[in-house]
mmCIF file of C-alpha atoms in Angstrom:
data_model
loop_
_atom_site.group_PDB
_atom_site.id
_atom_site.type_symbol
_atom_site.label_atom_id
_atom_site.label_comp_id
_atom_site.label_asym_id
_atom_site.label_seq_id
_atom_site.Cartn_x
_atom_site.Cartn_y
_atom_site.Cartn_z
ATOM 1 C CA UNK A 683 -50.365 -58.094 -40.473
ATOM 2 C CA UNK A 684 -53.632 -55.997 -39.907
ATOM 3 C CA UNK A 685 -56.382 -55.834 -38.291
ATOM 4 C CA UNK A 686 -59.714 -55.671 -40.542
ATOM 5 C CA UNK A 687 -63.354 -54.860 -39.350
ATOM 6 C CA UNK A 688 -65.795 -57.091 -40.363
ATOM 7 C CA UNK A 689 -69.747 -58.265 -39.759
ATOM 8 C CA UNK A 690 -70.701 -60.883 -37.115
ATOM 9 C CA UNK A 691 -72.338 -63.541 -38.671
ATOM 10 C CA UNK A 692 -76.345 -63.097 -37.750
ATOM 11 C CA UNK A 693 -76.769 -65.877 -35.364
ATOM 12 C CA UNK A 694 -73.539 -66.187 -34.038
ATOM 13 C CA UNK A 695 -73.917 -67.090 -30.760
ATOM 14 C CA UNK A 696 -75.972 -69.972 -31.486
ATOM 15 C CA UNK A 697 -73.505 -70.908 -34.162
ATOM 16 C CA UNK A 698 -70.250 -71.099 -31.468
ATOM 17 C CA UNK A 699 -72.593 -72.890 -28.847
ATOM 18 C CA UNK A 700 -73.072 -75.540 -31.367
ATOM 19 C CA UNK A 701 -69.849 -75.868 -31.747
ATOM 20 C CA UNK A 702 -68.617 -76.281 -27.850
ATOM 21 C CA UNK A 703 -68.297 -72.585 -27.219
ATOM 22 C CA UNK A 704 -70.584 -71.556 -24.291
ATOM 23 C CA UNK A 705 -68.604 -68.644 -22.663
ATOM 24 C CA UNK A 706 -68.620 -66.296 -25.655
ATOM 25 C CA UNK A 707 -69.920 -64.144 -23.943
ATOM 26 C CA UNK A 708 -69.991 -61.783 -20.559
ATOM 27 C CA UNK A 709 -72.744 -61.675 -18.216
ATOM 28 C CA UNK A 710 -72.380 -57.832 -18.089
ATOM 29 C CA UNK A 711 -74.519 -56.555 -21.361
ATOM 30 C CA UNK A 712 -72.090 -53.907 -21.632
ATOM 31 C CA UNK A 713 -68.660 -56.238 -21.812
ATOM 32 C CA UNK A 714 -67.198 -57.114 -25.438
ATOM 33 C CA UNK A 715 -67.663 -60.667 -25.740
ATOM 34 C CA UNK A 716 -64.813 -63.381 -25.234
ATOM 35 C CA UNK A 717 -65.411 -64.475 -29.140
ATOM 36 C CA UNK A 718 -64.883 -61.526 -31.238
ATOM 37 C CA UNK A 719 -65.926 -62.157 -34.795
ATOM 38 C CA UNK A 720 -66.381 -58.720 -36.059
ATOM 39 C CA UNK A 721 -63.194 -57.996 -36.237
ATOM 40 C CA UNK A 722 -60.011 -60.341 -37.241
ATOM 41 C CA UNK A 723 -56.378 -60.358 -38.167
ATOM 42 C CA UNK A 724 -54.914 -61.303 -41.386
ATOM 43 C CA UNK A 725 -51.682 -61.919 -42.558
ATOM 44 C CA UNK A 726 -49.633 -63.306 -45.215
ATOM 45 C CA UNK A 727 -47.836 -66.278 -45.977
ATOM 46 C CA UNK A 728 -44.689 -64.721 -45.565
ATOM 47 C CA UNK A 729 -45.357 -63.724 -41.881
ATOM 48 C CA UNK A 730 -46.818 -67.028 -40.776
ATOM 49 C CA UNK A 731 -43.711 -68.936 -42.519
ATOM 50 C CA UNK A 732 -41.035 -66.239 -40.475
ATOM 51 C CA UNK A 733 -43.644 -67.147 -36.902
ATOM 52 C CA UNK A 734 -43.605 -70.947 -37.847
ATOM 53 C CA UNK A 735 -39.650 -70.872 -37.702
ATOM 54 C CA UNK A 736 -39.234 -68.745 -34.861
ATOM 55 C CA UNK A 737 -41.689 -71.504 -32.880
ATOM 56 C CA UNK A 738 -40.100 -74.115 -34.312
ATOM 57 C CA UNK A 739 -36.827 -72.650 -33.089
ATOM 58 C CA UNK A 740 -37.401 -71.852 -29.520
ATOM 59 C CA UNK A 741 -38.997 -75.057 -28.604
ATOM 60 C CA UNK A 742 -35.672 -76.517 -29.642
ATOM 61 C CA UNK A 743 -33.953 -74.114 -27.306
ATOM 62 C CA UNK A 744 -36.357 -74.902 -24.597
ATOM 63 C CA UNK A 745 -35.657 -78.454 -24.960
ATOM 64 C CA UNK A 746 -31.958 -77.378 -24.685
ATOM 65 C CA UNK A 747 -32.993 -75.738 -20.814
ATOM 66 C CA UNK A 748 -34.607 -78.734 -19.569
ATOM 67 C CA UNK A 749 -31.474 -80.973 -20.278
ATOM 68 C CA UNK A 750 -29.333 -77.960 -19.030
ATOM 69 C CA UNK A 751 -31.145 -77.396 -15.946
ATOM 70 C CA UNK A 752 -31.565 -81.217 -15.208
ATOM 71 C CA UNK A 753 -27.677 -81.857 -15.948
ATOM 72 C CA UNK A 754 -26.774 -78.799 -13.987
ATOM 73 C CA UNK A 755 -29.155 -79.058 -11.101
ATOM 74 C CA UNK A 756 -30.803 -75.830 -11.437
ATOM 75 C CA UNK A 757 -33.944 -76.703 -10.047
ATOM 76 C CA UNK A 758 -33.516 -74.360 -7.234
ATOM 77 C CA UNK A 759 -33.924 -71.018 -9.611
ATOM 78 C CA UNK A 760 -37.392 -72.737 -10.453
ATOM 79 C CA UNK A 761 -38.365 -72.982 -7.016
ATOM 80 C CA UNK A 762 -38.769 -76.959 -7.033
ATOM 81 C CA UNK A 763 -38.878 -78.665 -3.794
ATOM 82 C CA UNK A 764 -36.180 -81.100 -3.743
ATOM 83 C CA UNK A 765 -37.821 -83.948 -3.566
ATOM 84 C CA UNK A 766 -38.942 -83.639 -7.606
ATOM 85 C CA UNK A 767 -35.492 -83.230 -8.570
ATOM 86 C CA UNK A 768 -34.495 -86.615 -9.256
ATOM 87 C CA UNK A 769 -38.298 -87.643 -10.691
ATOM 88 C CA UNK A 770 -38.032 -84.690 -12.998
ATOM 89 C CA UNK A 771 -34.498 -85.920 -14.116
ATOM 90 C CA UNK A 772 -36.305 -89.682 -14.549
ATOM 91 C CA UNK A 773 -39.177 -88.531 -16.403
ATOM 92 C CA UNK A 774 -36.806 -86.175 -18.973
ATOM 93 C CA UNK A 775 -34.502 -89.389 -19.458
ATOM 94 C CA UNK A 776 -37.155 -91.751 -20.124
ATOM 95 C CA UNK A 777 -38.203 -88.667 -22.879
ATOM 96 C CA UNK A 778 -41.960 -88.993 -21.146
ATOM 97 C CA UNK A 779 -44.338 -88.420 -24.302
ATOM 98 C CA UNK A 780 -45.856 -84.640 -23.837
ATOM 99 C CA UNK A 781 -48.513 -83.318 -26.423
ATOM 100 C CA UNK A 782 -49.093 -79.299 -26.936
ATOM 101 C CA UNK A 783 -47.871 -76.082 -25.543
ATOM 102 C CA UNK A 784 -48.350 -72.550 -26.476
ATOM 103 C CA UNK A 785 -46.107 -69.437 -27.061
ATOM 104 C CA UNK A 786 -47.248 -66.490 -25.990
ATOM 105 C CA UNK A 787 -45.305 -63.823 -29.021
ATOM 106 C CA UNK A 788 -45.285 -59.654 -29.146
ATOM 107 C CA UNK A 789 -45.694 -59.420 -32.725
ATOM 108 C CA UNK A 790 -46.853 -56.157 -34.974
ATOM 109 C CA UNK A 791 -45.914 -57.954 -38.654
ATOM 110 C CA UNK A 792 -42.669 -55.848 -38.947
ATOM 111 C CA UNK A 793 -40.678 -56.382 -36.189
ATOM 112 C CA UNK A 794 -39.111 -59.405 -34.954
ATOM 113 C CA UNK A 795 -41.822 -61.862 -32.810
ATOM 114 C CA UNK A 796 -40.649 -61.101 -28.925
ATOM 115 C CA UNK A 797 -41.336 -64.558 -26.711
ATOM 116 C CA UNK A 798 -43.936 -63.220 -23.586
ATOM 117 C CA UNK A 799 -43.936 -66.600 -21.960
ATOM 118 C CA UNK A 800 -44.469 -70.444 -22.629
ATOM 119 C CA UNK A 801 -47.344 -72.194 -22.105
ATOM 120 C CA UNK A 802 -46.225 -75.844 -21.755
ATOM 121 C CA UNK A 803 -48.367 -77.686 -19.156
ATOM 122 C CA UNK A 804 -51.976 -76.623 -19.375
ATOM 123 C CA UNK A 805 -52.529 -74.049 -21.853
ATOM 124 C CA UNK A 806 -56.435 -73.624 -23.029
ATOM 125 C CA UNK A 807 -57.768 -71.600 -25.785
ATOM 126 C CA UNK A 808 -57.547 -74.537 -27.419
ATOM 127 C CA UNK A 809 -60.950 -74.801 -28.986
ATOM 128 C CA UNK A 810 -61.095 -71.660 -30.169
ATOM 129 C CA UNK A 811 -58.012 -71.691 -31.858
ATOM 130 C CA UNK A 812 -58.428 -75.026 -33.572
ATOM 131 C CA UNK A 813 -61.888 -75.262 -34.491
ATOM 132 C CA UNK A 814 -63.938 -72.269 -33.533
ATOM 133 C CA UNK A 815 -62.030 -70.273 -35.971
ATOM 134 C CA UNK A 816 -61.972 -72.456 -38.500
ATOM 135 C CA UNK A 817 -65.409 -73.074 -38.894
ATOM 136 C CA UNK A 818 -65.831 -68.794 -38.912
ATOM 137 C CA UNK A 819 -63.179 -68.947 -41.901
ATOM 138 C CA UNK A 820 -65.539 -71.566 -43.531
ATOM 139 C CA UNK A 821 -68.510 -69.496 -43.227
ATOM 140 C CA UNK A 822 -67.232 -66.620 -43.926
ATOM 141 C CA UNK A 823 -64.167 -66.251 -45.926
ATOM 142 C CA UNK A 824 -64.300 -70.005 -47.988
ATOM 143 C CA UNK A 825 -61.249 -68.916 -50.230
ATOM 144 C CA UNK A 826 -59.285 -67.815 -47.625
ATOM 145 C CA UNK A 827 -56.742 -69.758 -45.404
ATOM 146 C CA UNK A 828 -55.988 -70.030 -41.808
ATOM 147 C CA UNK A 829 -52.240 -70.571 -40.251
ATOM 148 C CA UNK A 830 -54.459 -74.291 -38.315
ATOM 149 C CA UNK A 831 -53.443 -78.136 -38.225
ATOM 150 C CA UNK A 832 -54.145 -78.272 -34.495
ATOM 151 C CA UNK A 833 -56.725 -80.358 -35.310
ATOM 152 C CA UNK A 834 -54.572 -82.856 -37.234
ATOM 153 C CA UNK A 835 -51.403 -82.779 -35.394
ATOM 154 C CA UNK A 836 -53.108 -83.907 -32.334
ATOM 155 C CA UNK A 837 -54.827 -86.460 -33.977
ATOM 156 C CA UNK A 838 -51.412 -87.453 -35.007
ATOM 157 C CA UNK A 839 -49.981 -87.136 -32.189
ATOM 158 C CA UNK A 840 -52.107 -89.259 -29.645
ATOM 159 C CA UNK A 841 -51.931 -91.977 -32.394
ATOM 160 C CA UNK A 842 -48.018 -91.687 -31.777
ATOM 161 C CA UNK A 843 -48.316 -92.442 -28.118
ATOM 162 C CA UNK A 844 -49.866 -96.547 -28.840
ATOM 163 C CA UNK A 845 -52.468 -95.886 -26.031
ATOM 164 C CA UNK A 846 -55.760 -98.109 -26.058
ATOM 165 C CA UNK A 847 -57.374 -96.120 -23.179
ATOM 166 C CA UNK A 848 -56.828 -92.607 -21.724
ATOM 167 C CA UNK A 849 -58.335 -91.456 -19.255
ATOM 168 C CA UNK A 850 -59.047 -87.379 -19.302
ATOM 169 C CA UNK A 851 -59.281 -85.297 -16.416
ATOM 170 C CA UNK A 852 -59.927 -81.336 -15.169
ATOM 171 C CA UNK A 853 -60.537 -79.517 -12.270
ATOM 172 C CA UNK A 854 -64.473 -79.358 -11.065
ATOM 173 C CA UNK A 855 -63.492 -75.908 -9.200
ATOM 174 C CA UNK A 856 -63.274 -74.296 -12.418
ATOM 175 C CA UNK A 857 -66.614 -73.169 -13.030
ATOM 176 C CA UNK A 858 -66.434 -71.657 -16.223
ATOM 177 C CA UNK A 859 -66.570 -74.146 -18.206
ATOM 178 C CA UNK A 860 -63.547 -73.449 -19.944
ATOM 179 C CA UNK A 861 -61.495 -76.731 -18.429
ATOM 180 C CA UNK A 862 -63.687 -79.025 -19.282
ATOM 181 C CA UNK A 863 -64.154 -77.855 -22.927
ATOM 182 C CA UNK A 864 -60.514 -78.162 -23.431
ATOM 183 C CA UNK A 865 -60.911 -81.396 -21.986
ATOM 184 C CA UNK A 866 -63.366 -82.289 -24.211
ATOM 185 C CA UNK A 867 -61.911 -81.509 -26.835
ATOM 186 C CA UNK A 868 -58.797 -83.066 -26.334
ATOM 187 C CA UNK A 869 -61.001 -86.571 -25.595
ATOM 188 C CA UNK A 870 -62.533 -85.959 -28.967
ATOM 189 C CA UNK A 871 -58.871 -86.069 -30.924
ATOM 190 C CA UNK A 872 -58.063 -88.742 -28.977
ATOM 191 C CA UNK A 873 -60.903 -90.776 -30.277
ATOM 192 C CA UNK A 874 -60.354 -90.355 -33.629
ATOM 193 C CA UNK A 875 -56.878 -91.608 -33.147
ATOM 194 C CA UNK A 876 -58.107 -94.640 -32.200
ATOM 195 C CA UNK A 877 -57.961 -94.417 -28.268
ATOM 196 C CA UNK A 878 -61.012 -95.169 -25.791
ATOM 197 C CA UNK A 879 -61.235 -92.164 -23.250
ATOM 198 C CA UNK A 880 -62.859 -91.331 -20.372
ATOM 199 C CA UNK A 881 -63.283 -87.658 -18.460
ATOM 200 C CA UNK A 882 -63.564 -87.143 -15.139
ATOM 201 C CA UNK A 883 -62.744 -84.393 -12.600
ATOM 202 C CA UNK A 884 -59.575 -84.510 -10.726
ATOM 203 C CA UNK A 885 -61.156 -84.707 -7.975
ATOM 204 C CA UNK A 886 -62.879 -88.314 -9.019
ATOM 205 C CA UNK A 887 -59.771 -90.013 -9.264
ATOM 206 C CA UNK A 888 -58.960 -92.572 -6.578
ATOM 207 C CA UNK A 889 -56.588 -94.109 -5.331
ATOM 208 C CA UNK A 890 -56.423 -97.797 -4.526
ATOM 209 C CA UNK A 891 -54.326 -98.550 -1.009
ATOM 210 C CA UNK A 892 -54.161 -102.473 -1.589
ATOM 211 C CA UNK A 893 -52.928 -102.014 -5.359
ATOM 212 C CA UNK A 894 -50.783 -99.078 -5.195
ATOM 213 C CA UNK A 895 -52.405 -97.183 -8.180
ATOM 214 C CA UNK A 896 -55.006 -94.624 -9.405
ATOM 215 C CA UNK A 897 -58.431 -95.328 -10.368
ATOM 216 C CA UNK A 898 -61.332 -93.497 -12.013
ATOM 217 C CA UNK A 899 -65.052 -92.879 -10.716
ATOM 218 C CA UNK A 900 -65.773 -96.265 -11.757
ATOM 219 C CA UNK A 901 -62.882 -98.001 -9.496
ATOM 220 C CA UNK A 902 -60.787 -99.260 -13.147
ATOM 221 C CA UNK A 903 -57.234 -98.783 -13.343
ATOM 222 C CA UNK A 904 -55.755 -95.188 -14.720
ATOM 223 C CA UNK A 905 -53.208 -96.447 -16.812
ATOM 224 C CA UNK A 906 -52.738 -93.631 -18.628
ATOM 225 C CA UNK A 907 -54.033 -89.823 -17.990
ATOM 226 C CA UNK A 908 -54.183 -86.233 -19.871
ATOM 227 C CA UNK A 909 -54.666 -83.939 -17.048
ATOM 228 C CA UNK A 910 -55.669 -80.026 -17.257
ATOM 229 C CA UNK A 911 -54.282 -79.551 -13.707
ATOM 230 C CA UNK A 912 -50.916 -77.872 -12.807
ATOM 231 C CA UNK A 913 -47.944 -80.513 -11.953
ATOM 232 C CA UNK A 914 -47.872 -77.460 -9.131
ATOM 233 C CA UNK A 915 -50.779 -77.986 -7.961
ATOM 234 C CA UNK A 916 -50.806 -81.635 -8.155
ATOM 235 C CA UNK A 917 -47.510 -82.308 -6.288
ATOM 236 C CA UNK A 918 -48.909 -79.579 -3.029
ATOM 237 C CA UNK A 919 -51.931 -81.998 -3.220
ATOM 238 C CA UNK A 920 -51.985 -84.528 -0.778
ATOM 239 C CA UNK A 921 -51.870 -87.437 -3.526
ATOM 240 C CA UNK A 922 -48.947 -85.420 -4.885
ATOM 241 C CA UNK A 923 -46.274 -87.950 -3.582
ATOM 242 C CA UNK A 924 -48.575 -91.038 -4.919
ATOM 243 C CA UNK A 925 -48.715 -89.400 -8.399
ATOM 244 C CA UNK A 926 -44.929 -89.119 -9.066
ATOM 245 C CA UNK A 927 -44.191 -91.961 -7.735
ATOM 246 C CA UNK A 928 -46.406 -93.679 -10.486
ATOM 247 C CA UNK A 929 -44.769 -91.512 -13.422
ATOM 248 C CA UNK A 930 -42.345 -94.381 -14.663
ATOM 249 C CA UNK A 931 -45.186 -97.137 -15.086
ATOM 250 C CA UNK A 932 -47.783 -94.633 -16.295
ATOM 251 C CA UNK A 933 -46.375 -91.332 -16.979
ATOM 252 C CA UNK A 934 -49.167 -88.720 -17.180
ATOM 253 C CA UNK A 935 -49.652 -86.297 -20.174
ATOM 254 C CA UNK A 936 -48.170 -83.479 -20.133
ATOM 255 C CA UNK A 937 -45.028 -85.181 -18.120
ATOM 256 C CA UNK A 938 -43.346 -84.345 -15.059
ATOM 257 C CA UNK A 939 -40.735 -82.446 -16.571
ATOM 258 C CA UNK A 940 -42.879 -80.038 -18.351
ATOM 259 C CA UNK A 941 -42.558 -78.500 -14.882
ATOM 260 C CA UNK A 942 -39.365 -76.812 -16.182
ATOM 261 C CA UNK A 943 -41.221 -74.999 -19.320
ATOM 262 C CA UNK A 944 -44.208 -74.191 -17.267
ATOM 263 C CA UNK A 945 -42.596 -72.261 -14.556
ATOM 264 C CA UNK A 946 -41.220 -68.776 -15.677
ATOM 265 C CA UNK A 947 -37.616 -68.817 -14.600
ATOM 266 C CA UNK A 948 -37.786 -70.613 -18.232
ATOM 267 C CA UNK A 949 -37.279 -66.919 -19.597
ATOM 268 C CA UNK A 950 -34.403 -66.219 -17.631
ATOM 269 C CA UNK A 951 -32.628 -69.354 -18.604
ATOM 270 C CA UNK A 952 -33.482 -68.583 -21.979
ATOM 271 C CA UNK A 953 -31.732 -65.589 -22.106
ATOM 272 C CA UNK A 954 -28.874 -66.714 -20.255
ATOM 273 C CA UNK A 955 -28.249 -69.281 -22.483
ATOM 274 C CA UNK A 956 -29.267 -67.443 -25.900
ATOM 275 C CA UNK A 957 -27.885 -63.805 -25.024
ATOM 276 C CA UNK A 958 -29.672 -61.465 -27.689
ATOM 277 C CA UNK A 959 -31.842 -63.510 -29.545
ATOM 278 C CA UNK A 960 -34.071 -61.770 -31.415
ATOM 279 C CA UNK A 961 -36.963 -63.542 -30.467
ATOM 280 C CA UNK A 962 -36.478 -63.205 -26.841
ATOM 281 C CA UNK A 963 -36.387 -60.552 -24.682
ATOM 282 C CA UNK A 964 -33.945 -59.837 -21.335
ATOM 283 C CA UNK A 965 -35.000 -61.640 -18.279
ATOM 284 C CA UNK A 966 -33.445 -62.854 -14.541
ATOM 285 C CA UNK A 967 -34.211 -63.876 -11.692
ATOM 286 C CA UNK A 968 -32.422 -61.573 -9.560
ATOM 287 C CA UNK A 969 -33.817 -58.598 -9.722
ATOM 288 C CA UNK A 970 -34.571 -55.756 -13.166
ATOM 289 C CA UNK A 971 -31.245 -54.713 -13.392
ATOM 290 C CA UNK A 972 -30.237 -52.083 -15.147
ATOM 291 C CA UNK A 973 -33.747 -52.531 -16.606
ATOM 292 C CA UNK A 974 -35.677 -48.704 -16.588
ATOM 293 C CA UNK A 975 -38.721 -50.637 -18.032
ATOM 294 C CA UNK A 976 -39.478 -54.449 -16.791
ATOM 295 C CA UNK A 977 -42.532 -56.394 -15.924
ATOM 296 C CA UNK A 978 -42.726 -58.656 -12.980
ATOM 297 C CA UNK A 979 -43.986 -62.198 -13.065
ATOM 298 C CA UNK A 980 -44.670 -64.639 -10.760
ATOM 299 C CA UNK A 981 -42.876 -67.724 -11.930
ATOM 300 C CA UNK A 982 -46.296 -69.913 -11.805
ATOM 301 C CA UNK A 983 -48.653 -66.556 -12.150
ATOM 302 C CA UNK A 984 -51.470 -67.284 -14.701
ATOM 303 C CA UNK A 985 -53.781 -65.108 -16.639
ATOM 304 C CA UNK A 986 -51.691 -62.042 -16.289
ATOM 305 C CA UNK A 987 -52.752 -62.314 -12.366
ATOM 306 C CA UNK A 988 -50.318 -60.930 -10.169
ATOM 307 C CA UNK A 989 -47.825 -59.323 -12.773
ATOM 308 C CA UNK A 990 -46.667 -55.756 -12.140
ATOM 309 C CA UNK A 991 -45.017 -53.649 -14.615
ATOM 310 C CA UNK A 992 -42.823 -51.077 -14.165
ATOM 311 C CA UNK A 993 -42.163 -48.202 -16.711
ATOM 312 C CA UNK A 994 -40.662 -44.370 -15.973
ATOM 313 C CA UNK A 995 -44.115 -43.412 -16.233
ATOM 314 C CA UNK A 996 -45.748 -45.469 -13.821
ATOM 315 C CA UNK A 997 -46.554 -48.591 -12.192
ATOM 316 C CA UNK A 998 -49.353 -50.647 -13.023
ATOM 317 C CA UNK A 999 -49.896 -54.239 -11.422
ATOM 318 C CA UNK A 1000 -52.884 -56.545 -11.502
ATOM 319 C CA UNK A 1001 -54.080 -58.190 -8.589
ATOM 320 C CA UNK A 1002 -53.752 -61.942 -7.900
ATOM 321 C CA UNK A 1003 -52.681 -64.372 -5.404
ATOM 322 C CA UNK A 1004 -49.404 -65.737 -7.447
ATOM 323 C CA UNK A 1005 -46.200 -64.243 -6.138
ATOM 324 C CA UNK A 1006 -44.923 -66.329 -3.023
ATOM 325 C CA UNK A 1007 -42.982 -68.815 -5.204
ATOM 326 C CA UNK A 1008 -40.641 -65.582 -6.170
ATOM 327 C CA UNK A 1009 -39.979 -63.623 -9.480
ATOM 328 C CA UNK A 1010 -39.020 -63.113 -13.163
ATOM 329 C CA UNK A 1011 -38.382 -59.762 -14.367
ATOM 330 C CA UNK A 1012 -38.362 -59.810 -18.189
ATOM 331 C CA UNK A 1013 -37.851 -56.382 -20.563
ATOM 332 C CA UNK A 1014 -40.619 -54.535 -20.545
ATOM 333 C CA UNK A 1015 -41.756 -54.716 -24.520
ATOM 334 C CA UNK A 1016 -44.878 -52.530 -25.473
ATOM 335 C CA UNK A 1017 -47.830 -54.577 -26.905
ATOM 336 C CA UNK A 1018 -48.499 -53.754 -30.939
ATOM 337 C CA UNK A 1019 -51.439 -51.022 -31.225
ATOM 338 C CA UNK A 1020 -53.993 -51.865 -33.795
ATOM 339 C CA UNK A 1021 -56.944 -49.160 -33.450
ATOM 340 C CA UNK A 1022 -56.491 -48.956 -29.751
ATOM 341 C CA UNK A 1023 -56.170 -52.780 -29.500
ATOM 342 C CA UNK A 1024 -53.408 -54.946 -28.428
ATOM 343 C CA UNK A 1025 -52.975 -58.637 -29.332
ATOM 344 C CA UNK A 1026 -51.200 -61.416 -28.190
ATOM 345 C CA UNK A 1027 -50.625 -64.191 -30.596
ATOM 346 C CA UNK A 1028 -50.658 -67.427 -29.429
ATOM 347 C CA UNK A 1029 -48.787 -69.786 -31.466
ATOM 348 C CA UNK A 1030 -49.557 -73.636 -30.760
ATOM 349 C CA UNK A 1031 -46.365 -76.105 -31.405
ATOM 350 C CA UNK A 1032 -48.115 -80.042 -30.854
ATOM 351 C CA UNK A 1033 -45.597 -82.450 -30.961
ATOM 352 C CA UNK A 1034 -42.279 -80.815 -31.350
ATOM 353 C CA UNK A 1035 -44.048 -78.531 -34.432
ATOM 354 C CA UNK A 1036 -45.533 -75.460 -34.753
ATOM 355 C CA UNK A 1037 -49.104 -76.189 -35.659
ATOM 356 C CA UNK A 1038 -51.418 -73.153 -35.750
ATOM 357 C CA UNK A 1039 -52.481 -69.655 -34.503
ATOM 358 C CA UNK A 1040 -54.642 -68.275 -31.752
ATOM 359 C CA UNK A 1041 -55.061 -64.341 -31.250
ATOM 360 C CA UNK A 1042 -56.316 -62.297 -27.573
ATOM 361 C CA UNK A 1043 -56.968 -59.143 -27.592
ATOM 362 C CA UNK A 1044 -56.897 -56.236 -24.819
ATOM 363 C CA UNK A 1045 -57.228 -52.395 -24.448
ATOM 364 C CA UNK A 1046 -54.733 -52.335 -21.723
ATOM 365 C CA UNK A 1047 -51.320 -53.353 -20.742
ATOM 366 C CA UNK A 1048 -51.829 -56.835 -19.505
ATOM 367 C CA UNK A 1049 -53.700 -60.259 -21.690
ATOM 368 C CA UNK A 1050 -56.154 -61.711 -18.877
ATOM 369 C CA UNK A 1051 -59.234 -63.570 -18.638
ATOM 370 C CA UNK A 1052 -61.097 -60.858 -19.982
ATOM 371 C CA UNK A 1053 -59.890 -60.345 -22.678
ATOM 372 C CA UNK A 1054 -61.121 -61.250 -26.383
ATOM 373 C CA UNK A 1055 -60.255 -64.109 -28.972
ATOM 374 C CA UNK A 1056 -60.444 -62.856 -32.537
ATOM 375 C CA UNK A 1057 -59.847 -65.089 -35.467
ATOM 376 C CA UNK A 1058 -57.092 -64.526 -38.035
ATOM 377 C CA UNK A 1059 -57.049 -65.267 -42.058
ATOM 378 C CA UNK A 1060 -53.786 -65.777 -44.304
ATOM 379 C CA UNK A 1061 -54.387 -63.249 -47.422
#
């Protein structure tokens, strides 16, 4: 694994923007843009062989939680009302079809990959990772290869689900633009396997009070729905109790019981389950420990928001709003350093395999919003 300096290609804003990619860049003149082109990662096949059986491996064991926690009734160390118990057990049982996730790995090439955190309910970075850097690899480096069948396998995997019509849906609150591309995007797969589709906002959908079901902006049934909105913040939402009550007719993508591998007590149950695996690192629920260096995470914190970490030289936390819901405090576990640069490889499993590569990048201790996507090669 290394990290190799290269030349943007001339143009190269245009070039992402034609390709779905408007936030490439910050406002500030001064910021390093989100895409990153000038400088990328390679590795070889060996490495991406080792990180497609260490994905391929602890989605299995996450699969393992959500049938221990649901035959256990653990819910309570997730901090799920107990109402959703029993329609998180339904929706597991009736194996709900999900789509994508993405692990979040400390990784330097030598060591073994260290899970950060799962991804499981409405990861994004998805353009960039499956197409954006692909068509940069194209351009630039033709003989080259890319750890990428994102593309494909979801393709393949809509096709799996026998849906005629899906309806797609994000948040309009997200003003970015970063929700909707990912929404996009995921209507465009969907097409090509085959399926009509239809976006709208979350906040379009209906619901009909004389037929007991959801409805688009148009007033037609939503029999089926991919939704890049939190099962969190869905079930707090006051058509929360309406939507899980309509999971066994049309069970929404990802499913109810992704709500176990979204939420971050995941790590500690992962630990407690798999004591010393090499791919994960020491996490609970009750407090660090005997832990002298831990980080902090709220158990539905996103974008590194909220997370303090705790080291014998210091304290540093990032501000957020995430917390209230309570805790995981996971090994602290040093980010790789690469010229003053740390990354954070997100590995994409679609399906139940691993399917491709996406890489942030940050000068400090914590990935967030700000920080860069680079592209990566297989030498």
């Amino acid at each position: 694994m290394q990290r190799i300096q290269g030349r943007a290609r001339p143009g190269w804003q245009h070039i992402v923007e034609s390709q779905g990619l408007a936030f490439h860049t910050d406002l500030s003149a001064t910021a390093r843009p989100y895409w990153d082109e000038s400088v990328h990662y390679t590795f070889s096949l060996a490495e991406v062989e080792d990180l497609e059986d260490v994905v391929e491996e602890l989605h299995a064991m996450c699969m393992d939680v959500v049938d221990h926690v649901i035959r256990h009734n653990r819910f309570d160390e997730f901090g799920i009302p107990d109402w959703l118990h029993k329609p998180i057990a339904a929706s597991w049982k009736r194996r709900d079809p999900h789509v994508y996730g993405r692990f979040d790995f400390c990784y330097d090439g030598r060591a073994h990959p260290k899970l950060l955190e799962y991804n499981a309910d409405t990861p994004t970075s998805l353009v960039e990772s499956a197409a954006i850097q692909w068509h940069w690899m194209t351009d630039t480096h033709s003989q080259a290869d890319q750890w990428n069948s994102i593309h494909e396998r979801l393709v393949d995997q809509w096709r799996r689900t026998g849906r005629t019509l899906l309806h797609l849906a994000y948040t309009g609150e997200e003003t970015s633009g970063e929700d909707a591309l990912n929404t996009a995007y995921m209507a465009e797969t969907a097409t090509l396997a085959g399926i009509d589709t239809h976006m709208l906002t979350v906040e379009q959908i209906g619901f009909d009070t004389g037929q007991l079901r959801f409805v688009d902006n148009e007033r037609r049934p939503i029999d089926a729905l991919f939704k890049l909105y939190p099962w969190e913040w869905a079930v707090a939402d006051e058509f929360g109790p309406a939507a899980v009550e309509a999971q066994p007719d049309t069970p929404w993508v990802e499913p109810l019981w992704k709500m176990l591998l979204s939420n971050k007590a995941l790590l500690a149950l992962l630990w407690e389950l798999f004591p010393g695996h090499l791919n994960l690192l020491p996490a609970y629920l009750d407090g660090p420990r005997d832990m002298q260096s831990y980080v902090a995470k709220p158990l539905l914190g996103r974008e590194g928001a909220s997370i303090k970490i705790v080291t014998p030289a210091g304290t540093t936390h990032q501000s957020g709003d995430y917390g209230a819901e309570g805790h995981v405090y996971q090994e602290f576990w040093p980010l790789p350093d690469f010229d003053g640069h740390h990354p954070v490889l997100g590995a994409w499993v679609v399906g139940h395999q691993p399917a491709g590569l996406g890489i942030r990048e940050t000068r400090g201790l914590i990935t967030d919003n700000t920080s860069s996507f680079v592209p990566h090669l297989i030498t």
